[in-house]
XYZ file of C-alpha atoms in Angstrom:
644
model
C 157.084 148.714 -2.994
C 159.756 148.618 -5.665
C 159.626 150.379 -8.996
C 160.549 148.453 -12.134
C 164.243 148.714 -12.825
C 165.120 149.760 -9.259
C 165.947 147.764 -6.164
C 163.550 148.130 -3.226
C 164.739 150.801 -0.819
C 165.142 150.270 2.924
C 163.415 152.633 5.418
C 166.526 154.821 5.244
C 168.731 154.630 2.181
C 172.421 155.591 2.343
C 172.428 158.729 0.240
C 174.279 162.049 0.496
C 174.177 165.534 -0.963
C 177.626 166.270 0.474
C 180.732 166.121 -1.634
C 184.193 165.868 -0.116
C 184.626 169.553 -0.952
C 181.446 170.442 0.943
C 182.758 168.722 4.051
C 186.134 170.399 3.653
C 184.567 173.856 3.419
C 182.185 173.103 6.294
C 185.090 172.149 8.528
C 187.126 175.145 7.374
C 184.393 177.598 8.388
C 183.968 178.876 4.838
C 180.967 176.976 3.440
C 178.481 179.597 2.278
C 175.503 177.507 1.204
C 175.035 174.763 3.767
C 171.278 175.231 3.404
C 171.570 173.363 0.109
C 172.956 170.331 1.962
C 171.760 170.190 5.561
C 168.137 169.978 6.657
C 165.316 168.246 4.801
C 165.242 168.151 0.987
C 162.482 166.478 -1.013
C 163.917 164.650 -4.013
C 163.771 161.447 -5.993
C 166.270 158.637 -5.436
C 166.308 155.400 -7.397
C 162.791 156.017 -8.653
C 161.337 156.760 -5.223
C 160.181 160.189 -4.083
C 161.012 161.081 -0.535
C 163.112 163.344 1.678
C 166.823 163.452 2.379
C 167.726 164.413 5.938
C 171.103 165.622 7.181
C 172.101 166.957 10.586
C 175.361 167.794 12.339
C 175.626 166.043 15.708
C 179.349 165.353 16.177
C 179.125 163.796 19.659
C 175.952 161.776 19.178
C 175.928 158.011 19.632
C 172.692 157.550 17.694
C 170.490 159.771 15.502
C 167.153 159.051 13.908
C 164.490 161.147 12.246
C 161.060 160.995 13.836
C 157.804 162.489 12.642
C 154.157 162.109 11.814
C 155.192 159.767 8.974
C 156.459 157.117 11.448
C 154.316 157.886 14.510
C 157.356 159.552 16.113
C 159.101 156.206 16.444
C 162.736 156.567 17.449
C 164.002 153.410 15.772
C 162.231 153.222 12.400
C 164.403 155.701 10.508
C 167.970 155.651 11.801
C 170.354 158.011 10.038
C 173.854 157.030 8.955
C 176.975 158.703 10.334
C 179.381 159.737 7.597
C 182.590 157.758 7.363
C 184.747 160.934 7.341
C 184.197 161.758 11.048
C 182.567 165.058 10.104
C 179.796 164.503 12.634
C 177.167 164.566 9.878
C 174.290 162.077 10.062
C 172.217 161.590 6.916
C 169.959 159.399 4.874
C 167.109 159.288 2.347
C 163.654 158.367 3.679
C 161.221 157.279 0.947
C 157.663 158.600 0.770
C 158.152 161.539 3.164
C 156.420 164.446 1.455
C 156.420 168.216 1.730
C 154.586 169.351 4.847
C 155.578 166.434 7.074
C 156.332 167.148 10.732
C 159.718 165.931 11.957
C 162.446 166.172 14.592
C 165.780 164.526 15.189
C 166.021 162.023 18.019
C 169.548 162.144 19.381
C 171.094 159.844 21.964
C 174.203 161.403 23.437
C 177.262 159.354 24.311
C 176.283 159.851 27.939
C 172.971 158.113 27.266
C 170.965 161.353 27.433
C 168.061 161.414 24.982
C 167.194 164.612 23.123
C 164.421 165.633 20.733
C 165.692 168.441 18.539
C 164.212 170.565 15.802
C 166.210 170.853 12.600
C 168.725 173.767 12.753
C 168.285 174.126 8.988
C 164.497 173.703 8.898
C 162.828 176.060 6.452
C 159.492 176.001 8.234
C 158.307 175.234 11.766
C 155.079 174.541 13.577
C 153.379 177.499 15.222
C 154.440 177.831 18.826
C 153.962 176.339 21.364
C 154.452 173.314 19.098
C 158.095 172.738 18.211
C 158.358 170.345 15.274
C 160.091 171.228 12.043
C 158.217 170.898 8.750
C 159.593 169.546 5.482
C 159.283 172.351 2.957
C 160.647 173.637 -0.333
C 161.328 177.249 -1.313
C 159.817 177.307 -4.794
C 158.500 180.784 -5.605
C 158.128 182.860 -8.754
C 159.788 186.177 -7.980
C 158.447 189.296 -9.691
C 161.081 191.797 -8.544
C 163.520 191.648 -11.442
C 163.326 195.395 -12.012
C 164.219 196.082 -8.372
C 167.036 193.547 -8.281
C 168.599 195.025 -11.414
C 168.543 198.545 -9.964
C 168.859 198.080 -6.227
C 172.530 199.056 -6.238
C 171.244 202.594 -6.756
C 168.842 202.366 -3.805
C 171.362 200.731 -1.463
C 174.326 202.936 -2.301
C 175.968 204.866 0.529
C 175.474 207.962 -1.640
C 171.703 207.432 -1.802
C 168.942 208.392 0.644
C 168.488 205.664 3.239
C 165.490 206.228 5.512
C 164.428 203.109 7.402
C 161.085 202.303 9.050
C 161.650 199.706 11.784
C 158.718 197.328 12.223
C 157.629 194.456 14.423
C 155.264 192.583 12.140
C 153.002 191.189 14.856
C 152.207 194.491 16.533
C 152.150 197.037 13.700
C 148.515 196.097 13.233
C 146.479 193.193 14.600
C 143.094 191.743 13.609
C 142.161 192.060 17.288
C 144.362 194.411 19.353
C 143.221 192.618 22.513
C 144.128 189.107 21.345
C 147.843 188.548 20.900
C 147.259 185.009 19.624
C 145.782 186.240 16.344
C 147.967 187.675 13.584
C 147.629 189.025 10.103
C 149.412 186.900 7.508
C 152.492 188.106 5.663
C 150.315 188.749 2.617
C 147.678 190.631 4.597
C 150.407 192.713 6.221
C 151.794 193.482 2.769
C 148.426 194.851 1.646
C 148.463 197.389 4.501
C 152.133 198.017 5.308
C 153.602 198.420 1.813
C 151.339 201.313 0.741
C 151.816 202.982 4.126
C 155.616 202.857 3.957
C 155.508 204.092 0.370
C 153.165 206.974 1.220
C 155.329 207.987 4.181
C 158.358 208.158 1.904
C 160.666 205.694 3.657
C 163.230 204.122 1.358
C 163.642 200.904 3.361
C 161.883 198.852 5.974
C 163.711 196.983 8.717
C 161.929 193.942 10.109
C 162.683 192.915 13.655
C 163.835 189.273 13.570
C 161.512 187.021 11.608
C 163.437 183.788 12.234
C 161.357 181.241 14.115
C 161.319 181.867 17.858
C 159.356 180.203 20.663
C 158.661 183.224 22.903
C 156.810 186.278 21.594
C 158.292 188.407 24.362
C 161.793 187.983 22.913
C 160.564 190.016 19.889
C 162.392 187.476 17.721
C 165.834 188.012 19.212
C 165.883 184.512 20.796
C 165.689 182.234 17.772
C 165.470 178.484 17.379
C 164.832 178.459 13.629
C 167.558 180.448 11.923
C 166.531 179.347 8.431
C 162.758 179.720 8.762
C 160.530 182.794 8.682
C 158.203 182.459 11.657
C 155.013 180.547 10.975
C 153.049 183.105 13.044
C 152.296 184.942 9.812
C 152.290 182.151 7.242
C 154.568 180.088 5.038
C 158.032 180.899 3.661
C 156.364 181.697 0.333
C 154.080 184.160 2.082
C 157.138 185.920 3.475
C 158.693 185.954 0.006
C 155.515 187.612 -1.260
C 155.904 190.324 1.394
C 159.477 191.060 0.285
C 158.340 190.950 -3.340
C 155.572 193.475 -2.632
C 158.018 195.933 -1.071
C 160.386 195.564 -4.008
C 157.556 196.169 -6.469
C 157.041 199.570 -4.833
C 160.748 200.417 -4.812
C 161.286 199.795 -1.087
C 164.246 197.833 0.275
C 163.921 195.179 2.991
C 166.452 194.866 5.810
C 166.318 191.990 8.283
C 167.445 192.054 11.884
C 169.954 189.201 12.084
C 171.081 187.691 15.389
C 174.406 185.806 15.157
C 175.236 186.642 18.770
C 173.165 184.347 20.976
C 170.338 181.807 21.111
C 167.934 180.485 23.809
C 168.137 177.281 25.815
C 164.813 175.798 24.672
C 164.984 172.006 24.663
C 164.262 171.729 20.931
C 166.814 174.376 19.923
C 170.561 174.667 19.394
C 171.622 174.521 23.047
C 173.537 171.296 23.874
C 172.357 169.992 20.557
C 173.793 166.487 20.839
C 174.303 166.465 24.594
C 177.514 168.463 24.273
C 178.264 172.114 23.608
C 177.959 171.990 19.828
C 176.998 175.543 18.881
C 177.937 177.420 22.082
C 181.234 177.898 23.915
C 181.797 175.227 26.537
C 183.269 177.721 29.017
C 180.236 179.622 30.273
C 182.405 182.688 30.921
C 182.344 182.968 27.126
C 179.305 180.860 26.305
C 176.553 182.305 28.494
C 175.051 185.770 28.083
C 174.044 187.205 31.495
C 171.893 190.016 30.067
C 169.638 187.833 27.976
C 169.896 184.472 29.752
C 170.999 182.915 26.491
C 173.979 181.175 24.954
C 176.728 182.574 22.759
C 177.822 181.025 19.478
C 181.288 179.469 19.517
C 183.120 181.570 16.928
C 186.245 179.450 17.315
C 184.467 176.409 15.887
C 184.640 176.364 12.118
C 181.427 174.424 11.633
C 179.553 177.063 13.643
C 181.067 179.794 11.495
C 179.868 177.950 8.382
C 176.389 177.695 9.926
C 176.217 181.455 10.540
C 177.877 182.493 7.285
C 175.481 180.284 5.314
C 172.560 181.737 7.256
C 173.441 185.309 6.304
C 173.855 184.294 2.666
C 170.598 182.314 2.809
C 168.411 185.344 3.523
C 170.102 187.370 0.795
C 169.952 184.514 -1.686
C 166.611 182.798 -1.136
C 164.586 185.752 0.149
C 166.092 188.615 -1.906
C 166.711 190.592 1.285
C 168.558 193.877 0.695
C 170.538 194.100 3.899
C 171.213 192.688 7.336
C 171.179 194.742 10.513
C 173.447 192.697 12.758
C 172.253 192.679 16.353
C 174.412 193.043 19.473
C 177.789 193.366 17.744
C 179.294 194.962 20.862
C 178.464 191.835 22.863
C 180.086 189.660 20.193
C 183.413 191.445 19.985
C 183.978 192.187 23.690
C 184.672 189.319 26.064
C 183.881 191.478 29.088
C 180.525 192.736 27.780
C 178.160 192.936 30.800
C 180.616 190.879 32.854
C 182.282 191.759 36.120
C 185.958 191.266 36.877
C 186.713 187.556 37.029
C 183.620 186.738 35.012
C 185.366 186.735 31.652
C 188.423 185.166 30.049
C 191.016 187.389 28.312
C 192.034 186.492 24.779
C 195.378 184.876 23.940
C 196.979 188.330 23.852
C 195.580 189.277 27.253
C 192.975 191.675 25.828
C 189.204 192.035 26.123
C 188.436 191.557 22.420
C 186.883 188.336 21.163
C 189.378 187.779 18.355
C 187.404 184.825 16.988
C 184.200 186.848 16.669
C 186.080 189.740 15.093
C 187.637 187.420 12.509
C 184.223 185.909 11.785
C 182.568 189.294 11.257
C 185.350 190.431 8.936
C 185.039 187.290 6.831
C 181.245 187.535 6.861
C 181.255 191.091 5.526
C 183.890 190.312 2.911
C 181.818 187.437 1.558
C 178.469 189.250 1.707
C 179.809 192.217 -0.249
C 181.586 189.932 -2.704
C 178.489 187.863 -3.429
C 175.881 190.619 -3.034
C 177.659 193.943 -3.648
C 174.326 195.772 -3.937
C 173.292 195.012 -0.326
C 174.308 196.521 3.028
C 175.295 195.168 6.420
C 174.572 197.454 9.373
C 176.072 196.982 12.830
C 174.327 197.676 16.096
C 177.534 198.491 17.938
C 177.523 200.827 20.924
C 181.205 201.261 21.744
C 184.087 203.229 20.249
C 185.621 200.110 18.693
C 187.724 201.171 15.716
C 186.503 200.882 12.158
C 183.207 199.011 12.472
C 182.140 200.425 9.081
C 185.604 200.582 7.572
C 186.933 198.046 5.037
C 188.726 195.015 6.399
C 191.869 195.927 4.428
C 192.021 199.054 6.593
C 191.693 197.012 9.759
C 187.928 197.544 10.063
C 185.130 195.046 10.544
C 183.794 195.704 7.046
C 180.199 196.722 7.785
C 178.497 199.192 5.469
C 177.047 201.258 8.326
C 177.022 201.472 12.108
C 174.278 202.664 14.431
C 175.213 206.030 15.985
C 174.278 205.195 19.562
C 176.178 208.154 21.009
C 174.135 210.580 18.910
C 170.928 208.905 20.026
C 171.779 208.982 23.737
C 173.074 212.568 23.754
C 170.243 213.889 21.613
C 167.442 212.348 23.662
C 169.091 213.447 26.891
C 169.307 217.008 25.545
C 165.706 217.090 24.345
C 164.444 215.931 27.747
C 165.811 219.121 29.291
C 163.664 222.190 29.901
C 164.345 224.701 27.075
C 165.258 227.250 29.746
C 168.278 225.134 30.656
C 169.297 223.942 27.186
C 171.805 226.748 26.672
C 173.964 225.140 29.345
C 173.957 221.819 27.484
C 174.273 222.878 23.845
C 177.697 221.255 23.504
C 176.048 217.938 24.267
C 174.054 218.338 21.073
C 176.858 219.633 18.869
C 179.431 217.071 20.052
C 178.202 214.428 17.598
C 179.735 216.313 14.667
C 183.160 215.824 16.246
C 183.002 212.123 15.376
C 180.161 211.980 12.826
C 182.499 211.050 9.980
C 184.640 208.496 11.817
C 182.163 205.820 10.692
C 179.334 205.483 8.198
C 176.704 206.247 10.804
C 172.997 205.485 10.807
C 170.980 207.653 13.226
C 168.619 205.315 15.107
C 165.514 206.059 17.125
C 164.719 202.386 17.566
C 162.374 200.156 19.538
C 164.847 200.102 22.438
C 164.070 203.755 23.196
C 160.340 203.245 23.747
C 160.215 200.182 26.035
C 161.076 199.124 29.596
C 159.905 202.320 31.261
C 161.752 204.699 28.923
C 158.430 206.218 27.748
C 157.406 207.024 24.149
C 159.298 209.786 22.357
C 156.607 212.435 22.696
C 156.538 212.027 26.475
C 160.289 212.401 26.732
C 159.714 216.002 25.670
C 159.218 218.816 28.200
C 156.476 221.427 28.251
C 152.757 221.504 27.626
C 151.013 219.500 24.932
C 151.856 221.954 22.137
C 155.505 222.136 23.193
C 155.842 218.344 23.398
C 154.739 217.960 19.779
C 156.793 220.961 18.632
C 159.823 219.404 20.336
C 159.130 216.081 18.641
C 158.924 217.712 15.200
C 162.118 219.628 16.008
C 163.857 216.379 16.986
C 162.879 214.773 13.684
C 163.924 217.869 11.718
C 167.317 217.780 13.418
C 167.649 214.036 12.812
C 166.850 214.215 9.105
C 169.262 217.095 8.485
C 172.122 215.666 10.568
C 174.737 213.726 8.559
C 174.023 210.007 8.349
C 171.238 207.668 7.319
C 168.027 207.423 9.374
C 166.017 204.814 11.264
C 162.674 205.420 12.951
C 160.676 202.855 14.902
C 157.026 202.341 14.037
C 154.662 204.631 15.922
C 157.281 207.327 16.453
C 156.238 208.877 13.157
C 152.875 209.939 14.600
C 153.728 210.443 18.260
C 152.650 207.175 19.839
C 151.646 207.941 23.442
C 152.222 204.515 24.959
C 155.347 202.439 25.234
C 155.546 199.807 22.536
C 153.642 196.649 23.486
C 154.324 193.578 21.339
C 151.012 192.046 22.477
C 148.865 194.825 21.057
C 149.086 197.184 18.066
C 150.013 200.805 17.457
C 147.508 203.421 18.623
C 146.266 204.324 15.152
C 143.243 206.113 16.610
C 145.594 208.933 17.657
C 145.648 210.127 14.044
C 142.202 211.649 14.543
C 143.955 214.332 16.617
C 145.642 217.190 14.722
C 148.735 217.028 16.951
C 149.525 213.450 15.946
C 148.460 213.922 12.356
C 150.749 216.945 12.153
C 153.765 214.927 13.293
C 152.960 212.212 10.775
C 152.670 214.741 7.947
C 155.950 216.340 8.986
C 157.810 213.012 8.963
C 156.366 212.347 5.525
C 157.596 215.782 4.378
C 161.045 215.095 5.854
C 161.296 211.783 4.029
C 160.364 213.376 0.730
C 162.791 216.251 1.340
C 165.582 213.816 2.234
C 165.024 211.926 -1.001
C 164.659 215.074 -3.114
C 167.677 217.055 -1.884
C 171.137 215.671 -2.770
C 172.617 217.881 -0.041
C 171.094 215.545 2.543
C 172.455 212.262 1.192
C 175.196 212.583 -1.436
C 177.885 213.357 1.143
C 176.165 212.041 4.254
C 179.357 210.250 5.379
C 181.790 212.938 4.205
C 182.898 216.035 6.163
C 182.545 217.983 2.892
C 178.779 217.586 3.219
C 178.502 219.551 6.478
C 179.535 222.992 7.709
C 178.686 224.778 10.932
C 177.279 228.269 10.427
C 176.661 229.066 14.071
C 177.093 226.678 16.993
C 177.795 229.283 19.658
C 174.533 231.190 20.190
C 174.034 229.626 23.587
C 171.814 232.364 24.991
C 169.181 231.937 22.284
C 169.760 228.167 21.887
C 169.888 228.643 18.124
C 171.987 226.385 15.898
C 172.663 226.753 12.177
C 174.553 224.599 9.694
C 174.884 223.909 5.994
C 174.361 220.586 4.258
C 176.013 220.260 0.875
C 175.716 218.046 -2.146
C 178.305 217.724 -4.875
C 176.626 220.398 -7.009
C 176.963 224.132 -6.248
C 173.181 224.636 -6.206
C 172.504 221.816 -3.779
C 173.335 223.671 -0.564
C 170.774 223.781 2.250
C 170.773 226.015 5.325
C 169.247 224.501 8.469
C 168.386 226.678 11.465
C 167.171 225.175 14.756
C 165.527 227.014 17.631
C 165.625 224.948 20.822
C 163.401 227.319 22.823
C 159.677 228.177 22.616
C 160.516 231.819 21.888
C 160.123 232.819 18.235
C 163.126 234.786 16.919
C 161.914 237.602 14.689
C 164.446 239.432 12.518
C 167.243 237.092 13.580
C 170.599 238.029 12.032
C 172.701 235.088 10.943
C 176.183 235.371 9.474
C 176.560 233.004 6.528
C 179.576 232.219 4.333
C 177.925 232.814 0.949
C 175.746 235.221 -0.979
C 172.535 234.496 -2.823
C 168.807 234.334 -2.391
C 167.320 231.746 -0.096
C 163.878 230.133 -0.055
C 162.318 228.259 2.842
C 161.436 224.748 1.684
C 160.330 223.195 4.976
C 159.353 224.554 8.376
C 158.261 222.410 11.333
C 156.122 225.310 12.585
C 153.928 225.289 9.501
C 150.240 225.147 10.576
C 149.725 221.990 8.498
C 152.036 220.254 10.984
C 150.180 221.834 13.944
C 152.728 224.619 14.196
C 152.112 228.255 15.107
C 152.908 229.605 11.635
C 156.203 231.455 12.198
C 157.507 231.042 8.648
C 159.585 232.761 5.998
C 157.051 233.070 3.242
C 159.095 235.465 1.079
C 162.519 234.805 -0.387
C 165.469 235.996 1.684
C 168.484 237.728 0.166
C 171.830 237.576 1.919
C 173.303 241.025 2.475
C 176.959 241.761 1.816
C 177.521 242.650 5.424
C 180.105 240.851 7.580
C 178.611 239.303 10.719
C 179.765 236.639 13.171
C 182.970 236.218 11.181
C 181.088 235.520 7.928
C 181.015 237.714 4.800
C 177.230 237.891 4.492
C 174.209 238.333 6.718
C 170.830 236.690 6.396
C 167.865 238.036 8.343
C 165.068 235.578 8.961
C 162.288 234.411 11.260
C 163.079 231.366 13.363
C 160.063 229.411 14.630
C 159.621 228.496 18.304
C 160.861 224.973 19.084
C 161.234 224.635 15.369
C 163.478 224.003 12.423
C 163.510 225.965 9.201
C 165.231 224.573 6.134
C 166.219 226.994 3.382
C 167.610 226.328 -0.063
C 169.860 228.577 -2.074
C 168.117 229.598 -5.279
C-alpha cells in the first residue's frame, strides 16, 4: 500500500540512522550511545510506520531479519550491508510494530547458518524462548528531586550502605515454584519500604540483563541492553528504580563486561567468526565460568560495552555500576596455569587492552554522570583501582575490600579462646585501608557453594553465634569504608542462599533473628547519623587506634573521627564471651562519653552489659595515653561511645 505523495516501499527500504561520524566513533571504540543506532527502532519513513533494524555482523555473507511478522522467513526481509565496510547491516521494514518478535538470520561466509538475538534488544522473550522483542523506552520519570540531589547521596563523603539483592529470590509468590516471580512493580511495593525501614542508603541488584539460565544469577548474559523479562517490561523496571529514588534510595547495578555465555542465540561467534570474543582461546575462553571473554582490543567491542554502561545510567537513571570480575579482566593469567595464557606485548601478565578500556570507561562515566559511582570487584593488589587515571589508576570510585572480608571471616570462625593468637589478622586491614577507596563487602559469594550462612560460620552455642554475628556487623559498620550486605544476612539467614527459593522470612518470629535485624537497622541509622563514620571514611585522619595490643583479653579499641571536633566516636570490641567489668582504657583525650549503641542491648537479644550512665575520662595516664576511661565491655559485643 502506498500513501499519497510517497512512493511504495519495498519489504526492506534502504534507510540508516548512522552518520559517517557515528561509524567513525564506533570503529574508534569511543561511541557512547550506540543504543540510539543499533537494534530495533520504531519510526516513520516516507509516510509508513515500521521498524528500522541494524546489526553488526562484519564477516556475514547474508543477513535478514526474521520474526512473527514474516512467519520467520529467512528471505523476505534481507538487510543491506553498508557501503563503508563497517560490517553494519540495516534497513527499514514497514508495518513492524512494537512488541513484534524477531531475530537476525545470519549466513556466515563458510555457509554456516545462525539465528541470533539482537545484541541491542531492549526486551526479550521469557526463557526458554530466545527471540528479541521490538520495544521503545518511553516512560514518565518522577524522580526529578532525587536526580537533582543525588550528588549528595553518592558522594564519597556521604554514608554508603548497600543492600545486595537477587530480585527473584528475595521473595517469591510460591517459595516452592521457581518458575513464578513477582513483577518489578510488585517487588517495589515490598522491597522499597523494607530497604527504607532498614536504613540502607543504596540497593545493589545482581545482574538484571537478560540471561537464559537462572543458575547463573544473571552473570551470564545474552541481552546486555534489556532488563530480564522474568519480572516484566523495561518500563516496569524503570518504575522499580523510580520507586527507590522516590524514597531517597540509590540503585546500583551489577554490570558484567568480562564474559558472556556460548548460547546459540547470544554473542558467541555472532556471525560465524569471533566477533565479540578473542579468537585465541588462551585469552578468549574463561575456564572458571565456561564462558567467553570480550575482545578489548577490538574497537567496536569497546564501543558496545562503553555504550552499554552509559545506557543504564542514561535510560534507567541508575546511580552506579558495580563492575564484576575486574581481576579476571586485567590479568591474562587469571585462573590459568603456566602455558595456558599469552603474555602481553611487554612480556607481562596484565591485559593492557582491558586496562585501557576500563580507564576510558571510568573517565567517560564520571564526565557524563559525575554524580554516580563505579565500584570494582577486584581481588588482587593491583595498583590504584580506585585512583584517578591521571595518577595511573583505573579510575573507579570504590573497590571491594576482599582482603578485609577474607581475614575477618576467617578470624570470626575461630574459637574465642584462640582469638588472642590471631588478633593481628583482624587489625592488619588498617595497614592498607586507605590505599584505595574501599567498600567492605559481605556478599552473596560468602553464603553459597558450601560456605554456609554467616551465622553458622560463628563458633559457640546459639547465643554466642548471634552475639558473634552482631559483633561482626558492629565491627564492619565502624571500620573505615563503605558497606555492602547481602540479603538475608541482616537477620541471620540459617540456610545458604538458594536462587530457586526465597529468604527464610519466618525466622523473624524468633527473638535471636529479630534482634540481629534490629541491630543492623540501628547500625544503618547510626552510620547515617554520625559524620565520624562517613566523612573521612577513605582518609587516615578519620581513624585512630586506641588499643590494638590487649591480646590476652581480645579487646580492641579505636576512634572514628569526622571533620568537626564533636564528631569523635570511641568503638570498643570484645572478641570473647567474657564480660569486662571496670575495664580501664587509656584514651588520648578528655571529656565525658555516652554510650550510643551496644550490641549486647537486650532489644538485640543481648545479655544487657551496658554503660547506662555517662563516663568521664580521668586525667590519669594509662597505656601511653593522657587519660583513662573506665567502662563495661559486653561479652562478644561492641560498644560505641560518643564524646559529649
